[in-house]
mmCIF file of C-alpha atoms in Angstrom:
data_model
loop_
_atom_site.group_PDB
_atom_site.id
_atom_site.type_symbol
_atom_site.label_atom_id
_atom_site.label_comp_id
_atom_site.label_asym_id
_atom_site.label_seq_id
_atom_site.Cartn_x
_atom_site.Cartn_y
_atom_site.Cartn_z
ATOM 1 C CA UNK A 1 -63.627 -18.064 44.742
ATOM 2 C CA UNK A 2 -61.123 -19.982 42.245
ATOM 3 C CA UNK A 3 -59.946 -16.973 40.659
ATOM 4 C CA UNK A 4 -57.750 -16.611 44.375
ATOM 5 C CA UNK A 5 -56.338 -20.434 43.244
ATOM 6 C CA UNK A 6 -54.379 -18.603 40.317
ATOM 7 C CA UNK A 7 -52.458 -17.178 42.601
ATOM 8 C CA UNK A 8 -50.749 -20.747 44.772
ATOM 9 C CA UNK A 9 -51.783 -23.229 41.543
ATOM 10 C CA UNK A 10 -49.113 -22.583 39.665
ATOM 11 C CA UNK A 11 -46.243 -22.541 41.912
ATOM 12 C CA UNK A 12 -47.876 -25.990 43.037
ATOM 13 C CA UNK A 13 -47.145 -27.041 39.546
ATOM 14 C CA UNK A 14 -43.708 -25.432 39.700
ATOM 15 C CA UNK A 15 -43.032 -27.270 42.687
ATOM 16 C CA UNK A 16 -44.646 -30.737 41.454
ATOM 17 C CA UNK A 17 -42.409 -30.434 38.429
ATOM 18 C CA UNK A 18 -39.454 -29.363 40.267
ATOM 19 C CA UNK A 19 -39.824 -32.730 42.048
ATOM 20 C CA UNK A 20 -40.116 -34.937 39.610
ATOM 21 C CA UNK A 21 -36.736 -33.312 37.717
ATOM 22 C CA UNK A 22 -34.765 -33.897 40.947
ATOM 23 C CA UNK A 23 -35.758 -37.319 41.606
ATOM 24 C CA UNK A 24 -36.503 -41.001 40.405
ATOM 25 C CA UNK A 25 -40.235 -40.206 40.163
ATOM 26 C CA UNK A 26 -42.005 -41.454 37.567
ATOM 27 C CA UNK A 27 -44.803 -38.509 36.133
ATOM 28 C CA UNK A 28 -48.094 -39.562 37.700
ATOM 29 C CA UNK A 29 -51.216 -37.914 36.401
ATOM 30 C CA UNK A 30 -53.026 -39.501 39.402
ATOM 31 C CA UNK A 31 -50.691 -37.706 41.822
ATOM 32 C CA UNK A 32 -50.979 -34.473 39.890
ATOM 33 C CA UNK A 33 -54.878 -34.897 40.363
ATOM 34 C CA UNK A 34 -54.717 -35.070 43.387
ATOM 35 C CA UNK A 35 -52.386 -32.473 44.773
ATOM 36 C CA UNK A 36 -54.750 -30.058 42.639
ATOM 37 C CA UNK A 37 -57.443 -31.196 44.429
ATOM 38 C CA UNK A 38 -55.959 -30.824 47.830
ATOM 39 C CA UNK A 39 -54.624 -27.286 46.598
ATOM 40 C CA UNK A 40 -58.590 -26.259 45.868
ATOM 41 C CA UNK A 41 -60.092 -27.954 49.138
ATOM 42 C CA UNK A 42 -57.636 -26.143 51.093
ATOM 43 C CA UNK A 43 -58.160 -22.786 49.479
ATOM 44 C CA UNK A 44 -62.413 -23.587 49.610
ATOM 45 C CA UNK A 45 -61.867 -23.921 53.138
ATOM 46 C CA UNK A 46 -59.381 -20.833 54.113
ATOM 47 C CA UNK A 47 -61.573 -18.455 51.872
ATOM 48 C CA UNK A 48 -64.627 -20.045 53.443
ATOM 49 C CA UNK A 49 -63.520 -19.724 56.684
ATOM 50 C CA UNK A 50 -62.826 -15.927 56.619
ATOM 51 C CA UNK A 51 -65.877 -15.076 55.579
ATOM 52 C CA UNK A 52 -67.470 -16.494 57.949
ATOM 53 C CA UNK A 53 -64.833 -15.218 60.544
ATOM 54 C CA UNK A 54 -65.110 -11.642 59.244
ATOM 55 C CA UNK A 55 -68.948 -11.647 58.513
ATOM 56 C CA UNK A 56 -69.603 -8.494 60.872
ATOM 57 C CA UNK A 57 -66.546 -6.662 60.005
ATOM 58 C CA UNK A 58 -67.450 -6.786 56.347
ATOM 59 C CA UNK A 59 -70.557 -5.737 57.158
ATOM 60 C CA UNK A 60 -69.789 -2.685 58.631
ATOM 61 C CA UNK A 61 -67.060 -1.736 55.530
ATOM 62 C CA UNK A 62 -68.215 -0.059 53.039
ATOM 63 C CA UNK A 63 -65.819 -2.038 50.220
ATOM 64 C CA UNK A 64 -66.927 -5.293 51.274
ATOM 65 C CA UNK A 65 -70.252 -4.836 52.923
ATOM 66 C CA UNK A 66 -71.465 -6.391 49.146
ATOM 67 C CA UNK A 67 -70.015 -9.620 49.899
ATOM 68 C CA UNK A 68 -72.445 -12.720 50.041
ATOM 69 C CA UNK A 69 -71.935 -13.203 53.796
ATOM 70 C CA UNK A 70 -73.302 -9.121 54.627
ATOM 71 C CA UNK A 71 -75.808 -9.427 51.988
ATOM 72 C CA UNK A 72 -77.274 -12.372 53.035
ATOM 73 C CA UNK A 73 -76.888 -14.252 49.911
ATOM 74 C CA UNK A 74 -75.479 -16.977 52.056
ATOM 75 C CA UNK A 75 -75.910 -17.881 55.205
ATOM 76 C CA UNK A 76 -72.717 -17.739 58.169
ATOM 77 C CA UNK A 77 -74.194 -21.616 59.264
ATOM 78 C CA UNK A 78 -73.851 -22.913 55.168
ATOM 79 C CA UNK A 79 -70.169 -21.024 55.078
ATOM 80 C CA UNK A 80 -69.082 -23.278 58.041
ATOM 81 C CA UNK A 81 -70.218 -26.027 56.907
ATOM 82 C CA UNK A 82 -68.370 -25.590 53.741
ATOM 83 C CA UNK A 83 -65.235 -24.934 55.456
ATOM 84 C CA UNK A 84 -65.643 -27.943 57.443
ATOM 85 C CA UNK A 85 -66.338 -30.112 54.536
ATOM 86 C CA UNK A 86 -63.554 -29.209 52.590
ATOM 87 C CA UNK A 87 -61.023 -29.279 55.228
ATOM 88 C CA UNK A 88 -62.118 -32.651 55.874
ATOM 89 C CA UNK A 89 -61.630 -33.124 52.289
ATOM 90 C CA UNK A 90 -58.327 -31.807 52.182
ATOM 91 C CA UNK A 91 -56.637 -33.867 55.188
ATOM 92 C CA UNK A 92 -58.429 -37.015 53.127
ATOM 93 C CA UNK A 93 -57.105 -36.430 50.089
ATOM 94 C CA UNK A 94 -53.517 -35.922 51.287
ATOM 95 C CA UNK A 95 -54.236 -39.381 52.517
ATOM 96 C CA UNK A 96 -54.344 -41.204 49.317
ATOM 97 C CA UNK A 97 -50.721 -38.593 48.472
ATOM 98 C CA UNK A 98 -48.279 -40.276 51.170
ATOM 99 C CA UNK A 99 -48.041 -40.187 54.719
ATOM 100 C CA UNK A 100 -46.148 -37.275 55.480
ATOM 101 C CA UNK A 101 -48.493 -35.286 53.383
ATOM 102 C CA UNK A 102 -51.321 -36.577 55.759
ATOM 103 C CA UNK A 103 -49.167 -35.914 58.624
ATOM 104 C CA UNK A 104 -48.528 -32.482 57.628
ATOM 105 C CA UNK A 105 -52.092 -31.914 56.769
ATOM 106 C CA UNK A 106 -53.648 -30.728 59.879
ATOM 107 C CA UNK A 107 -50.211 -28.085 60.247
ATOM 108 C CA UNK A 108 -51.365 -26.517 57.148
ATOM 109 C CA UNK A 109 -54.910 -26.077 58.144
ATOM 110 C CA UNK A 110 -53.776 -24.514 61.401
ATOM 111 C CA UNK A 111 -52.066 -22.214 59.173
ATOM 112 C CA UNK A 112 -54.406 -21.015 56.295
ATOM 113 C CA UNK A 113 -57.282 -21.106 59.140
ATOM 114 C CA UNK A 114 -55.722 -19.058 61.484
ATOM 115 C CA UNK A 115 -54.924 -16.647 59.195
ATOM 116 C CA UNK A 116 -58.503 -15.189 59.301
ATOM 117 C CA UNK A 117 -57.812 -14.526 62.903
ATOM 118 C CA UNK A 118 -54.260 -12.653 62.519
ATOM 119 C CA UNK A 119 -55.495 -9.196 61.662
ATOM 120 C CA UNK A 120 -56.707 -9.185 65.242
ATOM 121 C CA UNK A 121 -53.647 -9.779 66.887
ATOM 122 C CA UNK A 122 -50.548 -8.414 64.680
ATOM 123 C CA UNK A 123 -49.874 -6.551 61.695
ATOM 124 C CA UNK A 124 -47.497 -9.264 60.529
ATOM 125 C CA UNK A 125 -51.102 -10.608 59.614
ATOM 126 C CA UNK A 126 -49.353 -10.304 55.491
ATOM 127 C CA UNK A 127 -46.466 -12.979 56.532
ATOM 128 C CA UNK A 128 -48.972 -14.992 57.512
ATOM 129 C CA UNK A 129 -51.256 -15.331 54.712
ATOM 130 C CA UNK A 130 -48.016 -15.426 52.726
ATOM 131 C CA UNK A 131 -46.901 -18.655 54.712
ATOM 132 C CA UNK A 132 -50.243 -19.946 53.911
ATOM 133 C CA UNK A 133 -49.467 -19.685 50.370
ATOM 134 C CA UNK A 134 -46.093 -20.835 51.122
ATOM 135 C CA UNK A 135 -47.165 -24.019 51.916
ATOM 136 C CA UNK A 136 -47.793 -24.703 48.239
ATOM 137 C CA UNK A 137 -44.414 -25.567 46.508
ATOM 138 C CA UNK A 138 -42.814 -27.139 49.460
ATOM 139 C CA UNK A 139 -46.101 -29.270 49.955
ATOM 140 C CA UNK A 140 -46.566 -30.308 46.450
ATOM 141 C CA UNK A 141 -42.788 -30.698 46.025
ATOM 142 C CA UNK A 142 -43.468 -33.195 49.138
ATOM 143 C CA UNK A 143 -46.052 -35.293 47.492
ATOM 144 C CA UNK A 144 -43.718 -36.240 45.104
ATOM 145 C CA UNK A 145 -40.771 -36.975 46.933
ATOM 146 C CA UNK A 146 -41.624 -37.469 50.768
ATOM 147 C CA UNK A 147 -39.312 -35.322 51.786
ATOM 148 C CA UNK A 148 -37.425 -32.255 52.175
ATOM 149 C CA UNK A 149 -35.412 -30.267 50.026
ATOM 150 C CA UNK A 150 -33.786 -26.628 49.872
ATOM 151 C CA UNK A 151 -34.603 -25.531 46.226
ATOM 152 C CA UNK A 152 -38.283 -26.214 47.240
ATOM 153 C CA UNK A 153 -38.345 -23.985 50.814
ATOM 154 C CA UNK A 154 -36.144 -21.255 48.692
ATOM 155 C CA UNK A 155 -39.275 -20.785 46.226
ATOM 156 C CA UNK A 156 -41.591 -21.121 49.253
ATOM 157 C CA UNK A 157 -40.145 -18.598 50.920
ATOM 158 C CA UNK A 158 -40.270 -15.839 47.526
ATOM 159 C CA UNK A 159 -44.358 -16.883 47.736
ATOM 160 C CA UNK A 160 -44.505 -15.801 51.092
ATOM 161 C CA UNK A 161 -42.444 -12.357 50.438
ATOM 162 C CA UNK A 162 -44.535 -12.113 46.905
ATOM 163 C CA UNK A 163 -47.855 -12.805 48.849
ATOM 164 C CA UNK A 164 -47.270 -10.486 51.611
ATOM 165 C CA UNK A 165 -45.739 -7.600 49.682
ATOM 166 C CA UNK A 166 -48.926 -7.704 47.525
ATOM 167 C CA UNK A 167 -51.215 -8.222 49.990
ATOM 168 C CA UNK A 168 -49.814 -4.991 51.711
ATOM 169 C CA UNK A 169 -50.741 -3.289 49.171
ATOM 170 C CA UNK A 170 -53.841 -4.654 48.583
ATOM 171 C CA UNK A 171 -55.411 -3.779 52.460
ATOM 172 C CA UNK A 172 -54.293 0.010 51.735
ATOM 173 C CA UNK A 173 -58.073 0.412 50.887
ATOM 174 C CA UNK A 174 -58.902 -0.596 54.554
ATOM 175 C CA UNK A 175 -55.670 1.645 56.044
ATOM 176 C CA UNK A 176 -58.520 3.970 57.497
ATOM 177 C CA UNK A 177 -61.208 1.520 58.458
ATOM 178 C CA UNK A 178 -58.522 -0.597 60.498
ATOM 179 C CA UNK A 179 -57.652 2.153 62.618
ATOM 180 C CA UNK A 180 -60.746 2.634 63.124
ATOM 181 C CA UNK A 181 -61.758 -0.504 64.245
ATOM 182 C CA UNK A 182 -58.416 -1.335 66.006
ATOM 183 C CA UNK A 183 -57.232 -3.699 63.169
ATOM 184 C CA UNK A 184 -53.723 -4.396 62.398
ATOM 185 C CA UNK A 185 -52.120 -4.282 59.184
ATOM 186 C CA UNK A 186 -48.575 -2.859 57.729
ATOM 187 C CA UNK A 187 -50.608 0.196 56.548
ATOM 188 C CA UNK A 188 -52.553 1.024 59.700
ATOM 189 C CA UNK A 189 -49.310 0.801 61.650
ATOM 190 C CA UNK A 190 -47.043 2.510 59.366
ATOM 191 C CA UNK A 191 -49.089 4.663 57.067
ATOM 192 C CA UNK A 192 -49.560 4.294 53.084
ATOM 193 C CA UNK A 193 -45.745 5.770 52.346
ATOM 194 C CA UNK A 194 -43.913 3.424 54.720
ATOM 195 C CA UNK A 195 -46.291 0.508 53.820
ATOM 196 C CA UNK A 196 -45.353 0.611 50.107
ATOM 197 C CA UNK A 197 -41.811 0.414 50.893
ATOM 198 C CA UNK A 198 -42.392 -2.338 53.012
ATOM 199 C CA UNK A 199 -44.161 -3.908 49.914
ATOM 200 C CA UNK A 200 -41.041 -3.097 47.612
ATOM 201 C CA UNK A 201 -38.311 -4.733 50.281
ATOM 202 C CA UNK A 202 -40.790 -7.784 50.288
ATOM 203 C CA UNK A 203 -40.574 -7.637 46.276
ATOM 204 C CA UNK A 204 -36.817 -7.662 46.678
ATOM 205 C CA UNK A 205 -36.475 -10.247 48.699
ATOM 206 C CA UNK A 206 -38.436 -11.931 46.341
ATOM 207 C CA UNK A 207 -37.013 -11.905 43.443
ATOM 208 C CA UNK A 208 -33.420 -12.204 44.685
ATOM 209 C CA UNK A 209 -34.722 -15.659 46.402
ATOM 210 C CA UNK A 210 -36.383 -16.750 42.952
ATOM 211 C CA UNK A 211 -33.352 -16.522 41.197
ATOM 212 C CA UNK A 212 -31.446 -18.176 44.168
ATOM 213 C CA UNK A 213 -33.485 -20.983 43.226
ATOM 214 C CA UNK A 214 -32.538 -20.857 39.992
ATOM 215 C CA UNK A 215 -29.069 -21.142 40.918
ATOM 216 C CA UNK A 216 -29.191 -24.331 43.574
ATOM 217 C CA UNK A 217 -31.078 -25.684 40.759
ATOM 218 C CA UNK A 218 -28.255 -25.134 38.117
ATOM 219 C CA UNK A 219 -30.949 -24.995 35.779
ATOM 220 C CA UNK A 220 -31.461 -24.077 32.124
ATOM 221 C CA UNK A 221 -31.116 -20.533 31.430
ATOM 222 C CA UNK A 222 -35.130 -20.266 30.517
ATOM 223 C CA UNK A 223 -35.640 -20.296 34.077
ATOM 224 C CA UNK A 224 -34.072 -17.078 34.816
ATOM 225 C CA UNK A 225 -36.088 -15.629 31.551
ATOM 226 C CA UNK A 226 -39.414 -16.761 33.710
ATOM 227 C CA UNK A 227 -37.943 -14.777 36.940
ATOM 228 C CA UNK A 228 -37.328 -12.140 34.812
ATOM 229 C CA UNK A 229 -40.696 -11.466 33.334
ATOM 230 C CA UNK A 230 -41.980 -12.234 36.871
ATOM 231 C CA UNK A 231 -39.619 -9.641 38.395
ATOM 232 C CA UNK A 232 -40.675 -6.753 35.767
ATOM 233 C CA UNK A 233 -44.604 -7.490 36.378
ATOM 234 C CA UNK A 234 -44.047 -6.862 40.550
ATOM 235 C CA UNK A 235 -42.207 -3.566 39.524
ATOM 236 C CA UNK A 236 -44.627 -2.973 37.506
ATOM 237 C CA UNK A 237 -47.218 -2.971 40.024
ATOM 238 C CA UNK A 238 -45.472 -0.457 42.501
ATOM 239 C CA UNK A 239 -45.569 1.558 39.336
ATOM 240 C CA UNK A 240 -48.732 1.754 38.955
ATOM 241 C CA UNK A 241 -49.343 2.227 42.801
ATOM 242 C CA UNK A 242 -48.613 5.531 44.836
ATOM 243 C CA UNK A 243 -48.988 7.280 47.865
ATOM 244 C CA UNK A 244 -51.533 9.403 46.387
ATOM 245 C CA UNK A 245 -53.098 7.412 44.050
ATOM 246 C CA UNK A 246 -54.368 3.740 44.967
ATOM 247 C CA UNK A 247 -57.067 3.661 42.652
ATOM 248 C CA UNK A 248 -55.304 0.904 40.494
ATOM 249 C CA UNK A 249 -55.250 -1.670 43.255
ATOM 250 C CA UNK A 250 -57.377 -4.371 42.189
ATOM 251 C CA UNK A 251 -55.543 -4.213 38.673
ATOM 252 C CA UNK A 252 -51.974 -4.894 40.721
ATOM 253 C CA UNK A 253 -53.525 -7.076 43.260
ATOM 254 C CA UNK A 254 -55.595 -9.618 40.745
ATOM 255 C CA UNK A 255 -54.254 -9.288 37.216
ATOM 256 C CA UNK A 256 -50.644 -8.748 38.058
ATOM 257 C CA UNK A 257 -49.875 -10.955 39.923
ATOM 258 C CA UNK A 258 -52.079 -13.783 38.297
ATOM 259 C CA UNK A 259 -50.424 -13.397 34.946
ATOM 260 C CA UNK A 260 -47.047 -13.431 36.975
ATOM 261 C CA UNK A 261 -47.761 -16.221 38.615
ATOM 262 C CA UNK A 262 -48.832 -17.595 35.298
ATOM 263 C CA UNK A 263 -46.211 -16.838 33.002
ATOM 264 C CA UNK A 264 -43.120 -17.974 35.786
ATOM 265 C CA UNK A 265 -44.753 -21.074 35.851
ATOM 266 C CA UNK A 266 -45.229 -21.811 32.255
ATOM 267 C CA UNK A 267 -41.249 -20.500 31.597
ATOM 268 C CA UNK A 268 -39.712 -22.356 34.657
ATOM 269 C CA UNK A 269 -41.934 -25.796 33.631
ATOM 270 C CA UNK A 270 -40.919 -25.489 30.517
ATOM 271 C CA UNK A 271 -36.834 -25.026 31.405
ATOM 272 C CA UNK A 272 -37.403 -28.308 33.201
ATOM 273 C CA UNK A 273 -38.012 -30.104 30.115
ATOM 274 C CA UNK A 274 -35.189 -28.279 28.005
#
């Protein structure tokens, strides 16, 4: 589903750009190719995976019982295989990136794999998927330079906030069916009221950690006017989101967040360039 790429692509090319502003490195389309491509394996394979993991629980709910796993459309043995292929797919690619990359490679797997198994265990199941997400600044920020850097893990760690507040408020449609089923999430746990605030603190945390970027960056004031617009479209979506009305979920969840995600990058790229 490459819609769900929109949402780590372009802090991949944040963090790509990023790298090549802080160091020697030349711009390499062939580099840039392939760090997409690893980006998209990874995300085949997560998505993949989950399905297949969660087959029988979507089944049984009634929002996602029309997925293609339930309906038969495709079958649990094909979704494997698909995983397995791209994963394979992935760790290759990072190959051809450099070696810590490929050393890294199997570490990230564990990560956006395991996910699928989270909501089993632990409501922090959101942090999770967030670090899964995460994992795309720092790592193409890392293909670039090989190594480490604080600017980098800062943005990581406002796509982890970002993705879990969002994704908090995004499994309020299953509050009642994980109780139910003795699922964990922030919502099942905490109810809708205390869940949404748990959202907002996340979308704090985010924003004051995307302009802390900004500043180890000392970078050109069009950043900030990216983190801005990005800031105003998360309040925006606990606007449009309440303890008695959820019905606008899938327009903060998906378009939201997207054109956030779409719009910081474009701005922040940009200020690189400035």
């Amino acid at each position: 589903k490459f819609s769900h790429t929109l949402f780590s692509l372009p802090f991949v090319f944040v963090g790509f750009f990023m790298a090549t502003q802080q160091s020697d490195a030349t711009l390499s389309l062939r580099l840039l190719l392939l760090v997409v491509l690893s980006v998209v394996f990874a995300r085949n394979a997560a998505m993949s995976f989950n399905r297949y993991v969660d087959r029988f629980m979507d089944a049984s709910n009634e929002r996602t019982r029309i997925r293609e796993l339930p309906r038969g459309v495709i079958m649990p043995r094909s979704a494997l295989i698909f995983s397995v292929l791209n994963s394979i797919l992935f760790i290759t690619t990072t190959w051809f990136i450099n070696p810590l990359c490929f050393y890294l490679s199997p570490v990230a797997l564990m990560v956006i794999l395991g996910y699928s198994y989270s909501k089993r265990f632990t409501f922090i199941c959101h942090l999770i998927l967030g670090l899964g997400l995460a994992l795309a600044p720092i790592g193409a920020y890392i293909a670039v330079t090989a190594y480490f850097s604080v600017a980098p893990i800062l943005l990581s760690f406002a796509v982890l906030f970002w993705v879990a507040g969002f994704d908090i408020i995004y499994s309020l449609q299953d509050e009642y069916f994980d109780k139910a089923n003795r699922l964990h999430s922030v919502p099942a746990k905490f109810g809708r009221k205390r869940a949404l605030t748990i959202s907002s603190v996340l979308h704090i945390l985010t924003v004051v950690l995307l302009f802390l970027t900004g500043r180890w960056l000392d970078t050109h004031w069009l950043y900030y006017v990216g983190a801005c617009l990005f800031s105003l479209l998360l309040g925006y979506q606990h606007l449009i989101i309440s303890v008695k009305d959820i019905s606008k979920v899938n327009l903060a969840f998906f378009v939201t967040n997207g054109v956030a995600a779409i719009v910081y990058a474009v701005v922040v790229i940009v200020s690189f360039f400035v």
